[in-house]
Structure formats: C-alpha cells, structure tokens
Short mmCIF file of N, CA, C and O in Angstrom, two decimals:
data_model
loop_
_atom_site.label_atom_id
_atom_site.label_comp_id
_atom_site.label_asym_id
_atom_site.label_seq_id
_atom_site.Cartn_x
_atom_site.Cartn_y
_atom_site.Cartn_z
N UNK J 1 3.79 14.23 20.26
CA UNK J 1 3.84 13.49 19.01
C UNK J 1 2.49 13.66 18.30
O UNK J 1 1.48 13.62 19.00
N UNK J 2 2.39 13.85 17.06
CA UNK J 2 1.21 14.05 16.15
C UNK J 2 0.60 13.11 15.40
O UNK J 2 1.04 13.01 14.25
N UNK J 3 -0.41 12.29 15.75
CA UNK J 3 -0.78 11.42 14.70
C UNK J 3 -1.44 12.01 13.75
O UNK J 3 -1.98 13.11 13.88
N UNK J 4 -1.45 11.25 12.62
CA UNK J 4 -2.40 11.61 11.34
C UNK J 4 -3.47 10.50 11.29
O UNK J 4 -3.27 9.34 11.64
N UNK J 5 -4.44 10.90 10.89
CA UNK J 5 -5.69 10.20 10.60
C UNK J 5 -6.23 10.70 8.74
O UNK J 5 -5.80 11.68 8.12
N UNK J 6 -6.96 9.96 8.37
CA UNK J 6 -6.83 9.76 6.98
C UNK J 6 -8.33 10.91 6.53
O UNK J 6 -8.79 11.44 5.51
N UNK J 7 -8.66 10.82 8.13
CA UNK J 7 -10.16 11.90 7.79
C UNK J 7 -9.81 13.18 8.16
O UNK J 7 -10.58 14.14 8.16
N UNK J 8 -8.33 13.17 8.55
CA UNK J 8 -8.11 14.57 9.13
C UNK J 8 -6.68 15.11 7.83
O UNK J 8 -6.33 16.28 7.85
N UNK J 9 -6.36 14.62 7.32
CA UNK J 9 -5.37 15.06 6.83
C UNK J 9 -5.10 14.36 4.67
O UNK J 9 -5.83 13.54 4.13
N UNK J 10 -4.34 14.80 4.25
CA UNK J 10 -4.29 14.37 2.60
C UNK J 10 -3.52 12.87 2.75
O UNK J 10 -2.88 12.58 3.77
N UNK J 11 -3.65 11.98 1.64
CA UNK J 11 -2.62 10.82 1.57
C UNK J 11 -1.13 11.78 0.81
O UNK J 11 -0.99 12.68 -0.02
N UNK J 12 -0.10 10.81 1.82
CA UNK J 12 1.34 11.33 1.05
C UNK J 12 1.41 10.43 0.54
O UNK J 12 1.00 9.29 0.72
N UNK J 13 2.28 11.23 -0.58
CA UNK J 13 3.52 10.33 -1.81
C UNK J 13 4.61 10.64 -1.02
O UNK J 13 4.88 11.67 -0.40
N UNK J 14 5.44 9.15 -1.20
CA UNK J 14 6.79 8.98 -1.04
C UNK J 14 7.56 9.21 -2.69
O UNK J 14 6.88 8.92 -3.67
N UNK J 15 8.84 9.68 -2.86
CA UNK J 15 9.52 9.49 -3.32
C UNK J 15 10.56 8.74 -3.41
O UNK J 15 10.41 7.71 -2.75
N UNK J 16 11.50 8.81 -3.92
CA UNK J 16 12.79 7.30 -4.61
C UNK J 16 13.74 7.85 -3.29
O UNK J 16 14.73 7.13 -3.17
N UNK J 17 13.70 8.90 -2.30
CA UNK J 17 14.49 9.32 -1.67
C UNK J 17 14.25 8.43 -0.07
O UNK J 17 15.08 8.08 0.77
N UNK J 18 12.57 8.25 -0.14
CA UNK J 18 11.67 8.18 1.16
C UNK J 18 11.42 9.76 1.53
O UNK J 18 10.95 9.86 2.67
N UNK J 19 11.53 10.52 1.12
CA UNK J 19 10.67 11.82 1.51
C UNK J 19 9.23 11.57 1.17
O UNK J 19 8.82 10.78 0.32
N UNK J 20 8.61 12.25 1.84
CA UNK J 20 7.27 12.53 1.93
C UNK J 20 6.80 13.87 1.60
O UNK J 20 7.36 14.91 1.95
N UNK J 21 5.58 13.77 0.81
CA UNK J 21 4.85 15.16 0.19
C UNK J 21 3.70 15.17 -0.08
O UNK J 21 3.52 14.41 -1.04
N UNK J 22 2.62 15.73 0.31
CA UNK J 22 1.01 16.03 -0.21
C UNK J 22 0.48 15.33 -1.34
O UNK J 22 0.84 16.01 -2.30
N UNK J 23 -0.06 14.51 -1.69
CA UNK J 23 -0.31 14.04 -3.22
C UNK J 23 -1.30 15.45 -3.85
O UNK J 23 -2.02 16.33 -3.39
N UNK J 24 -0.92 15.11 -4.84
CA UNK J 24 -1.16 16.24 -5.96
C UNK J 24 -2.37 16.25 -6.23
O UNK J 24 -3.03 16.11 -5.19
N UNK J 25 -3.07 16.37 -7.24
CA UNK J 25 -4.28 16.19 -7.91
C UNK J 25 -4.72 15.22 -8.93
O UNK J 25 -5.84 14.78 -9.20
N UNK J 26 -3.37 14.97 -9.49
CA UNK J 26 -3.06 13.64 -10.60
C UNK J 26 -2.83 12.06 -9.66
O UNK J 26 -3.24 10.92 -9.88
N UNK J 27 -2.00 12.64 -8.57
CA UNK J 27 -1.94 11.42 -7.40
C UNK J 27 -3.14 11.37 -6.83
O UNK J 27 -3.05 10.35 -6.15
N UNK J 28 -4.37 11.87 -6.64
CA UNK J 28 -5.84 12.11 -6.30
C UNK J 28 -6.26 11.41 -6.86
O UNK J 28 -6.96 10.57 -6.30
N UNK J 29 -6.06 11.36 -8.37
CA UNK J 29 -7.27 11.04 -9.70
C UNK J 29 -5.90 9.66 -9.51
O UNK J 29 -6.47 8.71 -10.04
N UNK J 30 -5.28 9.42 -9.30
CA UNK J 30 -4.49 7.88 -9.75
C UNK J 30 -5.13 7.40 -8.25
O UNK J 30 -6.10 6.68 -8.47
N UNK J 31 -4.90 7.56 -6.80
CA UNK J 31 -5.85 7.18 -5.83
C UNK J 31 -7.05 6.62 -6.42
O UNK J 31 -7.02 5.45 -6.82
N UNK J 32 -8.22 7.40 -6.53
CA UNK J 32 -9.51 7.02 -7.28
C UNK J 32 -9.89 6.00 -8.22
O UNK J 32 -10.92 5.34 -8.19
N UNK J 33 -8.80 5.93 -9.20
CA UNK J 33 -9.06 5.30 -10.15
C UNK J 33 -8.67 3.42 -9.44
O UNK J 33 -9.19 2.37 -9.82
N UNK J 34 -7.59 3.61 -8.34
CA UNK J 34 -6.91 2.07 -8.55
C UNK J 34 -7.24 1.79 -7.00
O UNK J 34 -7.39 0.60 -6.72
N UNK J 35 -7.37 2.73 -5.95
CA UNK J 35 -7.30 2.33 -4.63
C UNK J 35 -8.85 2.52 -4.55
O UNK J 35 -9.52 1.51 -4.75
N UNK J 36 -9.38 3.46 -4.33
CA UNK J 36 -11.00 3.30 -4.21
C UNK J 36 -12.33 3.05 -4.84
O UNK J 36 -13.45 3.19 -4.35
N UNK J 37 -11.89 2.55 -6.35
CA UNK J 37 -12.78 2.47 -7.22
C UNK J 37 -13.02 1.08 -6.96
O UNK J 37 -12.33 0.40 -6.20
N UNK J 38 -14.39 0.54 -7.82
CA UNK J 38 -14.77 -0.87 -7.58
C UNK J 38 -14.23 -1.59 -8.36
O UNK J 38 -14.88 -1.95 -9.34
N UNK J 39 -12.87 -2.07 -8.18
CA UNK J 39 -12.48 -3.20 -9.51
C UNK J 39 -12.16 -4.24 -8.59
O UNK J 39 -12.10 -4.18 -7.36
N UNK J 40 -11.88 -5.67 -9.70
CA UNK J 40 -11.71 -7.24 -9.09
C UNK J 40 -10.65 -6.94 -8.38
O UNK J 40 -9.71 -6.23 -8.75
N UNK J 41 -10.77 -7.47 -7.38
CA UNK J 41 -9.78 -7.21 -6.18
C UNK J 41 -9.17 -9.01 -5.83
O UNK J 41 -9.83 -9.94 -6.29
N UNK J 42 -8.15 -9.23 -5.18
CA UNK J 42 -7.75 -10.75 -4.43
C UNK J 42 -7.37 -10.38 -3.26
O UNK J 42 -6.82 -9.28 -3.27
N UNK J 43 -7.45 -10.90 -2.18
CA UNK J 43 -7.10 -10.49 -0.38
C UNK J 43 -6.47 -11.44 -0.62
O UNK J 43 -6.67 -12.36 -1.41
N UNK J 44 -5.00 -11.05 0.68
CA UNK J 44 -4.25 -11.61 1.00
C UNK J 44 -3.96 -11.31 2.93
O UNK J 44 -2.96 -11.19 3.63
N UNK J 45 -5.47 -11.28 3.20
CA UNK J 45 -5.36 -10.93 4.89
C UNK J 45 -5.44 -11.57 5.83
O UNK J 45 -6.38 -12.35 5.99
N UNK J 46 -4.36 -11.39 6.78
CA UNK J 46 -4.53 -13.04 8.49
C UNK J 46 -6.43 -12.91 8.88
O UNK J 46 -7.06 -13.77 9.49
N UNK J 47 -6.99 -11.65 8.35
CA UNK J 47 -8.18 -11.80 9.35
C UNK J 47 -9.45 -12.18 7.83
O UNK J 47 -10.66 -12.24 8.08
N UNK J 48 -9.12 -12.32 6.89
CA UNK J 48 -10.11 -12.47 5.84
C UNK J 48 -9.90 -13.90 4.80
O UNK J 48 -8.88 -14.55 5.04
N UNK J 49 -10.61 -14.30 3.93
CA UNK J 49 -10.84 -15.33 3.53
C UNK J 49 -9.66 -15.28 2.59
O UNK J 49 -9.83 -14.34 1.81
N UNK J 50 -8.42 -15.97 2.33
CA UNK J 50 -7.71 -15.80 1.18
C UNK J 50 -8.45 -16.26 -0.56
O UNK J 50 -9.12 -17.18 -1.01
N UNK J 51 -7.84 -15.00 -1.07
CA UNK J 51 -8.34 -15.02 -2.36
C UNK J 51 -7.68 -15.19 -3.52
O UNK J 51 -6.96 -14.21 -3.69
N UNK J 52 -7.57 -15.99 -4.40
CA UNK J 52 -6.31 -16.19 -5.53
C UNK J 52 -6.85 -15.19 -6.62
O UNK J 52 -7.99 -14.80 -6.84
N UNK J 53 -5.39 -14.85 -7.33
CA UNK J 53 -5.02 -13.82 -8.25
C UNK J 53 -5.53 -14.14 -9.53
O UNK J 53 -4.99 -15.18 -9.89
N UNK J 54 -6.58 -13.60 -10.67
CA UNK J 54 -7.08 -14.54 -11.42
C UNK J 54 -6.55 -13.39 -12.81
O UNK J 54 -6.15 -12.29 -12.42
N UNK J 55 -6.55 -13.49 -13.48
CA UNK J 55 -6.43 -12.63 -14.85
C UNK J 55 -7.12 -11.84 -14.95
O UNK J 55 -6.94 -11.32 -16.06
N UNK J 56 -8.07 -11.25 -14.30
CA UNK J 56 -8.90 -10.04 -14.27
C UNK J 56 -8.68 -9.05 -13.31
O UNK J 56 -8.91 -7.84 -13.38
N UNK J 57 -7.91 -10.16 -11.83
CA UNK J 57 -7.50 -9.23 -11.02
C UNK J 57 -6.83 -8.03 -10.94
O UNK J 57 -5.70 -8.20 -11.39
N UNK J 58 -7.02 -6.65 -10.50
CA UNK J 58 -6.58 -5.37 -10.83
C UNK J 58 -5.87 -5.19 -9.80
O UNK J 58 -4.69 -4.85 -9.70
N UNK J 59 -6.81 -5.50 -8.82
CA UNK J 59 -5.73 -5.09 -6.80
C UNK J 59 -5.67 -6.44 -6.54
O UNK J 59 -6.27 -7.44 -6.94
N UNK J 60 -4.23 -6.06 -5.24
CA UNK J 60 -4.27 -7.11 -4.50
C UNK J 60 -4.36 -6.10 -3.15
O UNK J 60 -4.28 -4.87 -3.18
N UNK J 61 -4.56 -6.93 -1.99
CA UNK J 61 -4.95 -6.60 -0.78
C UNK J 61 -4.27 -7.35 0.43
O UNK J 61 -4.91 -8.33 0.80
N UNK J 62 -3.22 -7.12 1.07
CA UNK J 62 -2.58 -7.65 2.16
C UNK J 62 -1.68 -6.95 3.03
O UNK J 62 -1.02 -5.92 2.87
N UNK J 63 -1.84 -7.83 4.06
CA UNK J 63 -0.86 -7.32 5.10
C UNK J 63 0.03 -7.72 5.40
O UNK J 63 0.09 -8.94 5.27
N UNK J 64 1.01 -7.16 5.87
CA UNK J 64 2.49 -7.40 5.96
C UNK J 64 3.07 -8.87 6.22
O UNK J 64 4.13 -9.06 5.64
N UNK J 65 2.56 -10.06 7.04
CA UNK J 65 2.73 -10.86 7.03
C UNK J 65 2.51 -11.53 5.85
O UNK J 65 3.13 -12.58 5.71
N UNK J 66 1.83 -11.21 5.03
CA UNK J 66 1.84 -11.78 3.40
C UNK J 66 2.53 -11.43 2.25
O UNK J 66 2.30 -11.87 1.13
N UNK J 67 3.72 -10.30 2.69
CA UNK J 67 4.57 -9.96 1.93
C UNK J 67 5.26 -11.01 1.27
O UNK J 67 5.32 -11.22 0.06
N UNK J 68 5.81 -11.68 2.28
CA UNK J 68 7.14 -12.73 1.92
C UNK J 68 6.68 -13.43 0.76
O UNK J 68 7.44 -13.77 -0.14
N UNK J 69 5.11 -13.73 0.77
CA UNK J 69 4.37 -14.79 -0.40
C UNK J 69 4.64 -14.09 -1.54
O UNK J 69 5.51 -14.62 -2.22
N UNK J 70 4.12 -12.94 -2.04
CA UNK J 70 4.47 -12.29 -2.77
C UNK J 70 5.72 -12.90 -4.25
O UNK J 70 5.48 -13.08 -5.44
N UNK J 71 7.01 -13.05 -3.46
CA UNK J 71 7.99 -13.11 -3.99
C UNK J 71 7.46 -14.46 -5.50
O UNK J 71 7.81 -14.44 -6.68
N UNK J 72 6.65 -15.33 -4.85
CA UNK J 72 6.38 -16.67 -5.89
C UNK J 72 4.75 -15.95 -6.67
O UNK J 72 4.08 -16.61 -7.47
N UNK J 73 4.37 -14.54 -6.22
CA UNK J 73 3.67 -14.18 -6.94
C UNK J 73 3.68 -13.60 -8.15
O UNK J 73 4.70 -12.93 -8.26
N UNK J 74 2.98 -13.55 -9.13
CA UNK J 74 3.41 -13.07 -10.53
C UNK J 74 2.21 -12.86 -11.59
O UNK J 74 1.84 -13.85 -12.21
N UNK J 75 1.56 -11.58 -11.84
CA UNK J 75 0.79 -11.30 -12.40
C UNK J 75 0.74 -10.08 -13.17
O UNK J 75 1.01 -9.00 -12.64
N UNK J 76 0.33 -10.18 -14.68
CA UNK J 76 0.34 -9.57 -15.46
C UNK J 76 -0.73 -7.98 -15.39
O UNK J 76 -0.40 -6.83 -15.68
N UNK J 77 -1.96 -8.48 -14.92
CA UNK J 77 -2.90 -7.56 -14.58
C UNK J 77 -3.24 -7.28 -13.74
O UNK J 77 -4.38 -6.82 -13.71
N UNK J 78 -2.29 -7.38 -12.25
CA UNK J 78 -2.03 -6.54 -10.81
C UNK J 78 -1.77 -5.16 -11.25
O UNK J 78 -0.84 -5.16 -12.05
N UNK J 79 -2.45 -3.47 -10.94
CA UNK J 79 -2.29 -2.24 -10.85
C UNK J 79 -1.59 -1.91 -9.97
O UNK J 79 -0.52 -1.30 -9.99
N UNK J 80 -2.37 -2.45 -8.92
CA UNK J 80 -2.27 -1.69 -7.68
C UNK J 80 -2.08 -2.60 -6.16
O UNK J 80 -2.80 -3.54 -5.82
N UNK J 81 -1.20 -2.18 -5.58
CA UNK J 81 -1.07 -3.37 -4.31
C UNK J 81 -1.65 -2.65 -2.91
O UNK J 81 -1.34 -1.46 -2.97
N UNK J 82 -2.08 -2.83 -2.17
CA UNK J 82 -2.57 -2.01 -0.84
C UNK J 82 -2.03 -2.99 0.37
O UNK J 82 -2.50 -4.07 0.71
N UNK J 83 -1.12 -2.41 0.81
CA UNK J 83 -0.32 -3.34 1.97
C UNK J 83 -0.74 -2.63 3.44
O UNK J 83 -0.44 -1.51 3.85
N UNK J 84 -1.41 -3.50 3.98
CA UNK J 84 -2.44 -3.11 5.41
C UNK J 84 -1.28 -3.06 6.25
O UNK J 84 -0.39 -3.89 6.06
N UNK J 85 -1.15 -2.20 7.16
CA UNK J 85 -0.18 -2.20 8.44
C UNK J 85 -1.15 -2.64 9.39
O UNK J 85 -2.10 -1.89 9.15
N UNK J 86 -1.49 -3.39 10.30
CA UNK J 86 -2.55 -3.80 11.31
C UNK J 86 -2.11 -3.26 12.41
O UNK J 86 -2.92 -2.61 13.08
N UNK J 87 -0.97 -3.38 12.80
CA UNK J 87 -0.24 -3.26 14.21
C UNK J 87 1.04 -2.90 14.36
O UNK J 87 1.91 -2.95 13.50
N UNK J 88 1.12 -2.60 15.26
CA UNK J 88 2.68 -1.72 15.80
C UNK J 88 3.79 -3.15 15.89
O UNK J 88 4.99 -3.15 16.15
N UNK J 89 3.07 -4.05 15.64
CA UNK J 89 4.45 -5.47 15.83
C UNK J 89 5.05 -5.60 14.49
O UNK J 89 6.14 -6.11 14.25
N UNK J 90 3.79 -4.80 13.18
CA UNK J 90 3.82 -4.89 11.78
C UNK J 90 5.64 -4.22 11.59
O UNK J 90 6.67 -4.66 11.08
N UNK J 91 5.31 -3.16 12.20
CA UNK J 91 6.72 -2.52 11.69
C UNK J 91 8.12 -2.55 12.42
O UNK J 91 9.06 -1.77 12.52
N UNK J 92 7.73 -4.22 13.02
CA UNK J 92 9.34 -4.21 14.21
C UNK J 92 10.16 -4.54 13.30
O UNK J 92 11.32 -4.72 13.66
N UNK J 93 9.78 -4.72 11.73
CA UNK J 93 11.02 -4.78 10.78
C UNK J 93 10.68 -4.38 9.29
O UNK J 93 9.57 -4.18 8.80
N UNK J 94 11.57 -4.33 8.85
CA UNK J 94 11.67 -2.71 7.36
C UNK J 94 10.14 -3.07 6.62
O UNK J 94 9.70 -4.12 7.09
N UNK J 95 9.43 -2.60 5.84
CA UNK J 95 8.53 -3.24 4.93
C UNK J 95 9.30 -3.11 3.82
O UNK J 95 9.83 -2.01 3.62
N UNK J 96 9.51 -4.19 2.93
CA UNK J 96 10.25 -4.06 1.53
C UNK J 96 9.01 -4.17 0.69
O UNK J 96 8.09 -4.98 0.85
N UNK J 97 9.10 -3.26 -0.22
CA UNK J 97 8.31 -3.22 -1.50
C UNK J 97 8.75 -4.06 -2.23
O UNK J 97 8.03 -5.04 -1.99
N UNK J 98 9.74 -4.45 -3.25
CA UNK J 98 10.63 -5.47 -4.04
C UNK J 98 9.66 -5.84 -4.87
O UNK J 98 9.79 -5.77 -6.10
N UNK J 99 8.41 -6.35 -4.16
CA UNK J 99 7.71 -7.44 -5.14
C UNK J 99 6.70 -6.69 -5.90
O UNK J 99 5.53 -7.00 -6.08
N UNK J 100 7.28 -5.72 -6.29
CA UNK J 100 6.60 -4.72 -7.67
C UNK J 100 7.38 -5.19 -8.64
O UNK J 100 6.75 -5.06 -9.69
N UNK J 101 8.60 -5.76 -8.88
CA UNK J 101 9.21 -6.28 -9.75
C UNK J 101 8.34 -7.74 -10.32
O UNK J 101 8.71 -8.40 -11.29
N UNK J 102 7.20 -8.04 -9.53
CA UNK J 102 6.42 -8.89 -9.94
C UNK J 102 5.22 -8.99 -10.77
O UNK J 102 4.73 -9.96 -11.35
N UNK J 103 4.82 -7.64 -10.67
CA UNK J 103 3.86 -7.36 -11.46
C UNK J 103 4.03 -6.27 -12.67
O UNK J 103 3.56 -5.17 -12.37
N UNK J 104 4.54 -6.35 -13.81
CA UNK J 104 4.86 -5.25 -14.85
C UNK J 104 3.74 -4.14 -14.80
O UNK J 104 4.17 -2.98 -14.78
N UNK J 105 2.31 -4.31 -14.79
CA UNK J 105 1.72 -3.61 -14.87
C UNK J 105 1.11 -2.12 -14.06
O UNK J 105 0.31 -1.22 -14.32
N UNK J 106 2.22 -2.58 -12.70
CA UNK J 106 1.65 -1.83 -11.70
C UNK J 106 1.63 -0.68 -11.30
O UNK J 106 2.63 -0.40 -10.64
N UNK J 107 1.02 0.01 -11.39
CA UNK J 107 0.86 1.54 -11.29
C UNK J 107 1.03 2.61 -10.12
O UNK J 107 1.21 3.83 -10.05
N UNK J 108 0.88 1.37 -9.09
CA UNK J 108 0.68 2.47 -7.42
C UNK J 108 0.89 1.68 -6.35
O UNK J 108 0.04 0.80 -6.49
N UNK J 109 1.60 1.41 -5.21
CA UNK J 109 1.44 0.72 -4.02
C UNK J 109 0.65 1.76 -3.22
O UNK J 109 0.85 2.97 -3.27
N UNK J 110 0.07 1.38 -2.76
CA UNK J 110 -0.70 2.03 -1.38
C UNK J 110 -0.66 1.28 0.25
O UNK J 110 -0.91 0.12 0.57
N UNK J 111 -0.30 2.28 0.98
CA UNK J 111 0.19 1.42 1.87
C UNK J 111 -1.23 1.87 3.33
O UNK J 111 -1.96 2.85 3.21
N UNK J 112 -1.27 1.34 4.02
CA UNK J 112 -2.53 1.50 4.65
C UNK J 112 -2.33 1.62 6.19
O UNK J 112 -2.57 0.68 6.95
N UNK J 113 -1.93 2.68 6.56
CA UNK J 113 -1.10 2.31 8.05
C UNK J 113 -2.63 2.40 9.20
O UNK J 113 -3.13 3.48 9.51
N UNK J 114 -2.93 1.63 9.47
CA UNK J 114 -4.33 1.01 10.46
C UNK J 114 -4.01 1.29 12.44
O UNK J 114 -4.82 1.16 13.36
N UNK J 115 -2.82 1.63 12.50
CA UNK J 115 -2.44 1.76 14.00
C UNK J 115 -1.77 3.58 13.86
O UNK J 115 -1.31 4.16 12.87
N UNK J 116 -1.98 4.12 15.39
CA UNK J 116 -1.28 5.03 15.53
C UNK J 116 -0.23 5.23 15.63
O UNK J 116 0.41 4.77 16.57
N UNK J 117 0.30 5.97 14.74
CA UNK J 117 2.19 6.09 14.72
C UNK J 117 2.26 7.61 14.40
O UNK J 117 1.43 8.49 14.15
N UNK J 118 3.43 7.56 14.48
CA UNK J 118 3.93 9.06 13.76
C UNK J 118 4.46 9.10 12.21
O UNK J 118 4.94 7.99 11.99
N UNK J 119 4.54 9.71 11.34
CA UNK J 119 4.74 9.70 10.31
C UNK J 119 6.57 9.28 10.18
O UNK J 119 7.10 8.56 9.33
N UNK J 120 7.28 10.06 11.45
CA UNK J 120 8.65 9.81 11.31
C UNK J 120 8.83 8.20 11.50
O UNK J 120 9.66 7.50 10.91
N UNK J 121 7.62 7.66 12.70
CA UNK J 121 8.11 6.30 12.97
C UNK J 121 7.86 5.48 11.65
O UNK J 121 8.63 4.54 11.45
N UNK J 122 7.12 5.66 10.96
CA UNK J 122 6.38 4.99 9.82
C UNK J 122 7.58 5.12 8.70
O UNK J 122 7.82 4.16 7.97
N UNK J 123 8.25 6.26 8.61
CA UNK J 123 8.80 6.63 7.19
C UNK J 123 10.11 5.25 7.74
O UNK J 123 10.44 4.32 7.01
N UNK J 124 10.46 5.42 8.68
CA UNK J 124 11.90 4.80 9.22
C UNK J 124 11.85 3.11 8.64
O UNK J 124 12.80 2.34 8.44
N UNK J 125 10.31 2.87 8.47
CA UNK J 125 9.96 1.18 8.23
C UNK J 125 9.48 0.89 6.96
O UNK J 125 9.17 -0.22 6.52
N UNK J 126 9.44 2.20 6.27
CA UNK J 126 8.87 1.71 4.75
C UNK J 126 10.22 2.02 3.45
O UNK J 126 10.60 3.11 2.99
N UNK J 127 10.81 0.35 3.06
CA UNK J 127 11.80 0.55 1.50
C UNK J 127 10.30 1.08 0.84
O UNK J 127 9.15 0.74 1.10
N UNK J 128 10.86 2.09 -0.12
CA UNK J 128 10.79 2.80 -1.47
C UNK J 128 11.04 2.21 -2.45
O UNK J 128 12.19 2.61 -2.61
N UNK J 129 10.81 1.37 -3.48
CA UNK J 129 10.65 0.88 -4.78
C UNK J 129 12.21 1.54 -5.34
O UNK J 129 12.44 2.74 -5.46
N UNK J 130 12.99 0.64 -5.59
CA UNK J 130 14.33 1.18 -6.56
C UNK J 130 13.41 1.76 -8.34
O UNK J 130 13.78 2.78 -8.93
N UNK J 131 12.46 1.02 -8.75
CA UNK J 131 11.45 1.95 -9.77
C UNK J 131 10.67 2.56 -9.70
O UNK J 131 10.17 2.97 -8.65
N UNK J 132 10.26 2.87 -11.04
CA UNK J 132 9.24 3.68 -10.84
C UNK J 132 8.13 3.55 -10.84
O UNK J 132 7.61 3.37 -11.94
N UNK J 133 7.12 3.57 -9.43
CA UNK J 133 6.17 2.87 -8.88
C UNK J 133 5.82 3.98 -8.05
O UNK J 133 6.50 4.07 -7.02
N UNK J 134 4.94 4.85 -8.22
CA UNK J 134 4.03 6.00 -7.00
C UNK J 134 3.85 5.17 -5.90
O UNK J 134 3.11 4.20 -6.06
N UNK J 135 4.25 5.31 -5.07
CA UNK J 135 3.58 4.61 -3.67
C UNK J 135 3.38 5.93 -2.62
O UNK J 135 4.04 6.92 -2.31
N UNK J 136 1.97 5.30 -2.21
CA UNK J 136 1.13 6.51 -1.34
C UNK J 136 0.83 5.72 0.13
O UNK J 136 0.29 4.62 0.22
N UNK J 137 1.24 6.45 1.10
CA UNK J 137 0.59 5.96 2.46
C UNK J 137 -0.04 7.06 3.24
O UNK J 137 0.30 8.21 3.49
N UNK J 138 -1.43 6.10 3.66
CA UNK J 138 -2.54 6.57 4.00
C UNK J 138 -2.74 6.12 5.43
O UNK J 138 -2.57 4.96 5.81
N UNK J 139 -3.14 7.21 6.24
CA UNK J 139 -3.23 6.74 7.70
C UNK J 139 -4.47 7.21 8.13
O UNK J 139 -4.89 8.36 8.27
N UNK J 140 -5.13 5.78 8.36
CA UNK J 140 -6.46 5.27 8.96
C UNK J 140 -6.11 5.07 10.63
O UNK J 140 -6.75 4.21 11.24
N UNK J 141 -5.50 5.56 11.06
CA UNK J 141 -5.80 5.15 12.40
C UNK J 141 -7.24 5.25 13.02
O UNK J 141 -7.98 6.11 12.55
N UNK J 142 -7.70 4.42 14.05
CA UNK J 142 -8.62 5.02 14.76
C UNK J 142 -9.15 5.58 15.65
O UNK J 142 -8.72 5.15 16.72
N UNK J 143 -10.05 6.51 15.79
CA UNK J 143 -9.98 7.15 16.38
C UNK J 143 -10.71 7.03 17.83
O UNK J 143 -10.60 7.94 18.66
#
C-alpha cells in the first residue's frame, strides 16, 4: 500500500464524480491565495481554542467532529473551509461536504488528511459537493 505525504507528492482535485487528479497551476495559485496565505482565519478544532466567525473571516478551520455544527453555520465572507482529518476513527463514516451550501462565497474546500491512509481508503470517505466548489485534499501524514 502507498502512502502519500504532502512533501512528497502534488495536492489532488476531486471532481463532481470523486475522481482524483493533479491540481493544475490555476488550482496552485487558488491553493495560495485561500489555503496558505495569511488571511482572518476562525478554528473550529477538539485540540485548539474555539474561534467565532466574524465578518472579516475568510477561512474556517476544523475537524471532522465539527462538521455537524456547521449546518447552524452561515457566513457571507467564508472562502475557504479546511476540514482536518486527525485520525483513522475520523473516517469510520462518509465526510459530507453539504455545508458549502452555507457559505455563498466559497471558493475551495480543502481537506487535510493528518493520518496515514491510502488515497483509495480516503476517496471511499469523502461526499463531493453536488456544486460547484474545487475541493482539494492534501496529505500531511507524518512521517
């Protein structure tokens, strides 16, 4: 079995299918601009200080157990969402995206897979956005 690591290999784009493919150069420069650049960020993490969503906020930041909150979430100037996978217990059930229907503005999910998996085990646990929403997952495992 092959893991990927995020220092060894490109972030994929998923498509509306769940296929997976190389991000491009435009998916590079949309990366940059919303996942690694310095803008107001809000956490939503079991291991970090929770942070509320303010009108300036651009990202949000959480992990899968903070999905469900989501649903009563609702913000105009959310871009970009980065949903942390922490652990292999993360994906004993589907991850639903859905709550992009919450934020009009949003440009990119990024998904952050933090444990070693395989890309097949990973694809099997991540819904795909019924819109149109780039979502990229990036695997940080460690090494």
């Amino acid at each position: 079995m092959s893991y990927l690591s995020a220092q060894e290999n490109d972030v994929i784009l998923f498509n509306g299918t769940n296929n997976a493919k190389k991000a491009s150069r435009i998916d590079k420069d949309v990366l940059k601009r919303y996942v690694y650049s310095n803008i107001e960020s809000a956490y939503k993490l079991s291991s970090e200080k929770q942070t509320s969503i303010t009108k300036n906020t651009k990202r949000l930041y959480l992990d899968v157990n903070y999905l469900e909150t989501l649903e009563s979430e609702k913000s105009n100037s959310i871009e970009v969402v980065v949903v942390k996978i922490l652990n292999k217990e993360d994906l004993s059930d589907s991850i639903g995206i859905e709550f992009a229907n919450n934020f009009p503005n949003l440009k990119c999910i990024y998904i952050s897979c933090e444990v070693e998996i395989s890309l097949s085990e990973i694809k099997k646990n991540i819904q795909t956005p019924k819109h149109n929403v780039k979502t990229y997952l990036g695997f940080n495992a460690p090494n």
